[in-house]
Tab-separated table of C-alpha atoms and ligand atoms in Angstrom:
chain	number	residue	atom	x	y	z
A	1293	UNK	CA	4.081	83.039	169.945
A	1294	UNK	CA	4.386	86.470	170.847
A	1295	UNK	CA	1.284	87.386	172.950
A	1296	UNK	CA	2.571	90.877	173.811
A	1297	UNK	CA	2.196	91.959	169.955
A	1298	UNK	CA	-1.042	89.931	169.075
A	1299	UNK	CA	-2.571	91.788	171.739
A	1300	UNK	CA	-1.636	95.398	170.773
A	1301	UNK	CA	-2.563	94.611	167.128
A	1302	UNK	CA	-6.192	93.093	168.292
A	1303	UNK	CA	-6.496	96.841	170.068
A	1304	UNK	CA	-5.369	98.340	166.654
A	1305	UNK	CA	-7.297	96.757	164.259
A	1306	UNK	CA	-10.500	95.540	166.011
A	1307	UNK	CA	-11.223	97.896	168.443
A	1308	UNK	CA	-9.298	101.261	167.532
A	1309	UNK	CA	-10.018	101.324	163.944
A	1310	UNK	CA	-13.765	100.591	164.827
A	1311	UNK	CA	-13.979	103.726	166.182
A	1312	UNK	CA	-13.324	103.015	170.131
A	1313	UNK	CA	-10.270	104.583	170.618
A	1314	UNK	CA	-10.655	106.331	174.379
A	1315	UNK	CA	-7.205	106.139	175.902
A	1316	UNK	CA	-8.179	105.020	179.215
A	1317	UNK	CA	-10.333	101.517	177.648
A	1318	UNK	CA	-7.357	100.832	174.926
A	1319	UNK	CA	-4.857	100.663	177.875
A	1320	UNK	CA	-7.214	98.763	179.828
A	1321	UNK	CA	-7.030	96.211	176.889
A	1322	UNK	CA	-3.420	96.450	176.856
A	1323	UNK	CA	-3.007	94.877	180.833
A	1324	UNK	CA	-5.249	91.891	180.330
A	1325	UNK	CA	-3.595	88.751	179.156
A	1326	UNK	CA	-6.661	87.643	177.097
A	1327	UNK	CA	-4.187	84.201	176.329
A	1328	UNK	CA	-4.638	83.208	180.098
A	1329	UNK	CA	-8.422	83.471	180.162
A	1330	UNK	CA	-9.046	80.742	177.623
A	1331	UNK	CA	-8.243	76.917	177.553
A	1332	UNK	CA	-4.804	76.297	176.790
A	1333	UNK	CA	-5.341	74.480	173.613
A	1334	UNK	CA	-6.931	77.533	172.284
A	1335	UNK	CA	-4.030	80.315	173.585
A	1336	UNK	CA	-3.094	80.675	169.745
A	1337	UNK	CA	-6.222	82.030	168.622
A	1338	UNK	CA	-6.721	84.123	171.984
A	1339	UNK	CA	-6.019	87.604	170.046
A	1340	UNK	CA	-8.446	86.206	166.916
A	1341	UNK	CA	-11.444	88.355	166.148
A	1342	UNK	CA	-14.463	86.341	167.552
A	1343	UNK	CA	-15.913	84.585	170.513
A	1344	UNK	CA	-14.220	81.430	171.236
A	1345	UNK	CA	-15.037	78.532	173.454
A	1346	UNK	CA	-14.629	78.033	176.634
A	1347	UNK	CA	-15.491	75.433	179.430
A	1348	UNK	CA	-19.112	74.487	180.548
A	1349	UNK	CA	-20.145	75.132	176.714
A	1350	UNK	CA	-19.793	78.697	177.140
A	1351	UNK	CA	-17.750	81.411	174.947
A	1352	UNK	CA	-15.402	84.309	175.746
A	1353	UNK	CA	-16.809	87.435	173.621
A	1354	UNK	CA	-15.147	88.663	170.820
A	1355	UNK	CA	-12.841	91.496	171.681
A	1356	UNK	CA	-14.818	94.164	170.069
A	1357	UNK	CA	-18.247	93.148	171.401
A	1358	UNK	CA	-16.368	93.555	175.138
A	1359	UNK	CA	-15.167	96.928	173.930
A	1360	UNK	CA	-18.273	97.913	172.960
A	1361	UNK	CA	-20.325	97.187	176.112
A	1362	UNK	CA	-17.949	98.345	178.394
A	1363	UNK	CA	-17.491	101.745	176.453
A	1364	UNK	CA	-21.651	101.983	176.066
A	1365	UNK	CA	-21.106	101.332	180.190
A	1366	UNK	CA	-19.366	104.822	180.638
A	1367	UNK	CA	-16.994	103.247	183.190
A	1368	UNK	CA	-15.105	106.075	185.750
A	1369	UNK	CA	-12.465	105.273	188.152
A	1370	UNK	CA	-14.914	105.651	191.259
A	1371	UNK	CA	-17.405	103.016	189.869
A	1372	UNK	CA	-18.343	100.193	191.530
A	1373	UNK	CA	-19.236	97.819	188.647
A	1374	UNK	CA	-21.782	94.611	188.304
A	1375	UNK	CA	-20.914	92.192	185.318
A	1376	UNK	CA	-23.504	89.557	184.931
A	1377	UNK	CA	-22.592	86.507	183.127
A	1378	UNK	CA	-18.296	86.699	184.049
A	1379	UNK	CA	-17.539	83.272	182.132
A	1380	UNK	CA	-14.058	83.417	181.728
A	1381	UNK	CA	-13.867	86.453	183.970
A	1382	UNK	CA	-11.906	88.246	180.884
A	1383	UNK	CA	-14.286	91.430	180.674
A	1384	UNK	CA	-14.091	91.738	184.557
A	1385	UNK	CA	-10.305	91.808	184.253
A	1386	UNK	CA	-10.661	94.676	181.619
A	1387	UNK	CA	-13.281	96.287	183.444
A	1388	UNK	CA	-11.643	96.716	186.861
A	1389	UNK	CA	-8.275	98.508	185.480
A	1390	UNK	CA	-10.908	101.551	184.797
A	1391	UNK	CA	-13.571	101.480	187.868
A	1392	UNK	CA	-13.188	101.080	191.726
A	1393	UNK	CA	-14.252	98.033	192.120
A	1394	UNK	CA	-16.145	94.609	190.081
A	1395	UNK	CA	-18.114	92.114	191.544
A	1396	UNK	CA	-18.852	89.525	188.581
A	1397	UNK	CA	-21.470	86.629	189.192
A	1398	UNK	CA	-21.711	83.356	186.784
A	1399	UNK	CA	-24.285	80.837	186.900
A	1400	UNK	CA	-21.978	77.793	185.926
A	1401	UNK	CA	-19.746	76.457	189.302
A	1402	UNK	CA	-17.253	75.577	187.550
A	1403	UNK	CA	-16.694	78.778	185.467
A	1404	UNK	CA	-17.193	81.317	188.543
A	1405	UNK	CA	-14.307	79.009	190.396
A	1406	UNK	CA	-11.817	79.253	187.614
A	1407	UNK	CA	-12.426	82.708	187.240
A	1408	UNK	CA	-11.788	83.301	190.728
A	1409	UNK	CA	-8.743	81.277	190.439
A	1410	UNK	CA	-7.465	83.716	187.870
A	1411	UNK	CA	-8.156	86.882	189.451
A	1412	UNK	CA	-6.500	85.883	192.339
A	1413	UNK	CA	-3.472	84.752	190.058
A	1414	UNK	CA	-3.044	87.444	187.569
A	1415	UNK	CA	-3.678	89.748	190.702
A	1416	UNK	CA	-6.748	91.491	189.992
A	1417	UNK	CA	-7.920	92.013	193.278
A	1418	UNK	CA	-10.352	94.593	192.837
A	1419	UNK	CA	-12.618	91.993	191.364
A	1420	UNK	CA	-14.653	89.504	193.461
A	1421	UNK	CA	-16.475	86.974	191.803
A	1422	UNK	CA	-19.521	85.203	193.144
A	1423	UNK	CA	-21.511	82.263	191.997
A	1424	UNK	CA	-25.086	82.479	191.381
A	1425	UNK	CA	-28.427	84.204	189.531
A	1426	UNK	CA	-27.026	87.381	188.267
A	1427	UNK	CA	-30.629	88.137	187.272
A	1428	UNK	CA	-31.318	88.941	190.293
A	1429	UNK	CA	-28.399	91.337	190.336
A	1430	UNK	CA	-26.056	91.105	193.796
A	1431	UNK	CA	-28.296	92.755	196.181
A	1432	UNK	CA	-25.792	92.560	198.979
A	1433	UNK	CA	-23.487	93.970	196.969
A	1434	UNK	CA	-25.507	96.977	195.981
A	1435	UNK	CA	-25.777	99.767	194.598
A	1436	UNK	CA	-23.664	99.602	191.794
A	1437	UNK	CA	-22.686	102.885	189.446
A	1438	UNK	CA	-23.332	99.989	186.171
A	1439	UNK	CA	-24.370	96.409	184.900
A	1440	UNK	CA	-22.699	95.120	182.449
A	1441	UNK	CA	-24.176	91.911	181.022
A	1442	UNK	CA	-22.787	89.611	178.605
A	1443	UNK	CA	-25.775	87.113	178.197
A	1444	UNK	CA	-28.650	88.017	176.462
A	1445	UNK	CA	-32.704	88.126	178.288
A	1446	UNK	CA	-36.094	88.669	177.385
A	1447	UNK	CA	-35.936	92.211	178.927
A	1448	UNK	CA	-34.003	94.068	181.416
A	1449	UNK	CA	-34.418	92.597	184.820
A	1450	UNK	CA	-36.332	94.919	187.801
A	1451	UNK	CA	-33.846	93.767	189.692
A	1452	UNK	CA	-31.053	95.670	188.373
A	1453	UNK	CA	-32.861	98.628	188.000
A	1454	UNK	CA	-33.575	98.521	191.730
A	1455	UNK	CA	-29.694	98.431	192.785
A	1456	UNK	CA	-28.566	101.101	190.534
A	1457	UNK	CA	-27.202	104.449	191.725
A	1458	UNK	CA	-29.418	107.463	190.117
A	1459	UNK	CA	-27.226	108.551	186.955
A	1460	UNK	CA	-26.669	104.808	186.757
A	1461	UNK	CA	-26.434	102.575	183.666
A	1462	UNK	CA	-27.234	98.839	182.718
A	1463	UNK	CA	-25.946	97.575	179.508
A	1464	UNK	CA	-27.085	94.186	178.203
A	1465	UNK	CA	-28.148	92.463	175.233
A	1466	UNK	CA	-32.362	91.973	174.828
A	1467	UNK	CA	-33.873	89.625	172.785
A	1468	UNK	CA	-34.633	86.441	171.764
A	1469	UNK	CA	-32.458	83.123	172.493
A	1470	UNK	CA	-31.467	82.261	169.560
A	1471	UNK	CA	-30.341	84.594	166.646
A	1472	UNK	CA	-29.915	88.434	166.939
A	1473	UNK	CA	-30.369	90.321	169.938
A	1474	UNK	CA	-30.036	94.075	170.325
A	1475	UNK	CA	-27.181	96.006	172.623
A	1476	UNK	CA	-29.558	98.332	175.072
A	1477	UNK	CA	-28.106	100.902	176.921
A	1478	UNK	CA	-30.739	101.977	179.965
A	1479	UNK	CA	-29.963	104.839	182.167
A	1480	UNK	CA	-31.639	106.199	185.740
A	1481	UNK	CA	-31.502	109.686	185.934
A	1482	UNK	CA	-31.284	111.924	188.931
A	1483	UNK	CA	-35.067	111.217	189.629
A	1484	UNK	CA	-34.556	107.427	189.408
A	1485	UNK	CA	-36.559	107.684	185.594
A	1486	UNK	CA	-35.025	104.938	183.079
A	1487	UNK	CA	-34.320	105.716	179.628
A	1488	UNK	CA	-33.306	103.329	177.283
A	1489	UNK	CA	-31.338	103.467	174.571
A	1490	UNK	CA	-31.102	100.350	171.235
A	1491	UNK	CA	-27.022	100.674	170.701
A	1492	UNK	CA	-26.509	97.905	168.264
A	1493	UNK	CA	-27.729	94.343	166.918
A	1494	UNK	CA	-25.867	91.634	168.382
A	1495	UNK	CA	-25.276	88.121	168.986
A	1496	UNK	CA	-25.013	86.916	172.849
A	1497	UNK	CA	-25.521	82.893	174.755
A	1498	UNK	CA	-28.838	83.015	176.473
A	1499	UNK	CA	-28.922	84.737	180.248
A	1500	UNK	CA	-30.757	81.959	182.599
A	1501	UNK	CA	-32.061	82.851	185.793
A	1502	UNK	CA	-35.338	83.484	187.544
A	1503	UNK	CA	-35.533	87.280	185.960
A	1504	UNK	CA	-34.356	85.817	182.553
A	1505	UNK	CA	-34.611	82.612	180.217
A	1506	UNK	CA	-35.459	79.054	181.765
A	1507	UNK	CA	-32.984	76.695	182.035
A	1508	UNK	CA	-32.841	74.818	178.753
A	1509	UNK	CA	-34.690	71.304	178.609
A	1510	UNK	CA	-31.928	68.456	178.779
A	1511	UNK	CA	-34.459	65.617	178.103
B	84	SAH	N1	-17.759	88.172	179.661
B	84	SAH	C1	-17.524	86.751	179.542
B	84	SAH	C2	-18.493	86.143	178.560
B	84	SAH	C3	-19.153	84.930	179.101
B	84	SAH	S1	-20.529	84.314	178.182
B	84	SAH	C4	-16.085	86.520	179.190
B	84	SAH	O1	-15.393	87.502	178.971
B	84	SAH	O2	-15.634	85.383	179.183
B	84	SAH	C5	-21.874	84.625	179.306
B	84	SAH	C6	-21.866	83.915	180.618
B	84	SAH	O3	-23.088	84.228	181.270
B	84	SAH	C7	-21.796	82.389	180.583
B	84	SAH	O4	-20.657	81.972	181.262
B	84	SAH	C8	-23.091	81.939	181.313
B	84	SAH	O5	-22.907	80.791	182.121
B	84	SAH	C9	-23.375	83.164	182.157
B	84	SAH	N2	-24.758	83.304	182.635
B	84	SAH	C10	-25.920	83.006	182.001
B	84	SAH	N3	-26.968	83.285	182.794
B	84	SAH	C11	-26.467	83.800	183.959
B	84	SAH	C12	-27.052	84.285	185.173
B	84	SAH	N4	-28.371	84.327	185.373
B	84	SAH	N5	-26.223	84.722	186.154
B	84	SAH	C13	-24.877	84.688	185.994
B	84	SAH	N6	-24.264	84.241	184.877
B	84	SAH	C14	-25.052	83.800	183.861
């Protein structure tokens, strides 16, 4: 299978002719070997357009909807960048080719150490990954220039508001567990004042954490 040509048509057709078409995100597309970041029984259907599976019961987003936040995100080179909710650590691999630095937390041990594993493979070394409640944000990793989150909550956590820069943005799904959520965009200004923004409805796994949804009953 040639991955090298799936790839550039998946920036084509589900992200370009959407309507994202900056330069800077499409090549940041191009360098990520999305095939890598999912189980290997799946590496056929990498460059498909949806969310697929991954380990722990989790998903990797659809292409687009990781397009979409990260664009809504603003990203510049000198950014330092938090991603809540890594999984498969694919949107922190896109993520870091356009800021300084990412430092992506997941819940789920065994995600955050594969994801790890890969960075340090593939070589993206400008992206640390750290296991643990990204609802409570990475304080000793603060202040960040943006939060990306790709789990959805109740409402935007204090917490991230708190370790934002001023000019700052957090972008992260709100809403209810199940079903439809809607894509906010929130944004300090230079006074520190948040204003948010309702970007688009869409469909996320449930952020869990003490600033976010209880873990789910297994009884
Ligand atoms: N961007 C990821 C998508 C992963 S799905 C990718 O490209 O693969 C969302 C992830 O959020 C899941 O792996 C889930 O375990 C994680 N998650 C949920 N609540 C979290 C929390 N409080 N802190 C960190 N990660 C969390």
């Amino acid at each position: 299978m040639d991955f090298a040509a799936a790839r550039e048509r998946m920036i084509e057709r589900q992200i370009a002719a959407r309507g994202i078409d900056d330069p800077r995100l499409l090549d940041a597309f191009r360098t990520v070997p999305r095939e890598l970041f999912v189980p290997l029984e799946l590496q056929p259907r990498a460059y498909n357009d949806c969310a697929l599976p991954i380990e722990a019961g989790q998903t990797i987003s659809q292409p687009f909807i990781v397009a979409l936040t990260i664009d809504a995100a603003g990203i510049g080179p000198h950014d330092r960048v938090l991603e809540v909710g890594a999984g498969s650590g694919y949107a922190a691999a896109v993520t870091s080719r356009l800021a300084r630095a990412v430092i992506a937390v997941e819940r789920i041990p065994e995600l955050a150490r594969l994801a790890d594993e890969r960075m340090r493979r593939l070589g993206f070394d400008n992206v640390l990954v750290r296991q643990g409640d990204g609802s409570l944000g990475c304080p000793d990793q603060a202040p960040f220039d943006a939060i990306v989150c790709a789990a959805a909550g109740p409402q935007v956590p204090e917490a991230w508001l708190e370790q934002l820069t001023p000019g700052g943005r957090v972008v992260m799904p709100v809403g209810a567990m199940e079903g439809v959520q809607q894509l906010v965009r929130v944004t300090l200004d230079r006074a520190g004042r948040p204003r948010r923004e309702e970007l688009e409805p869409v469909r996320f796994v449930p952020l869990i954490g003490a600033q976010a949804y209880d873990e789910p009953d297994r009884s």
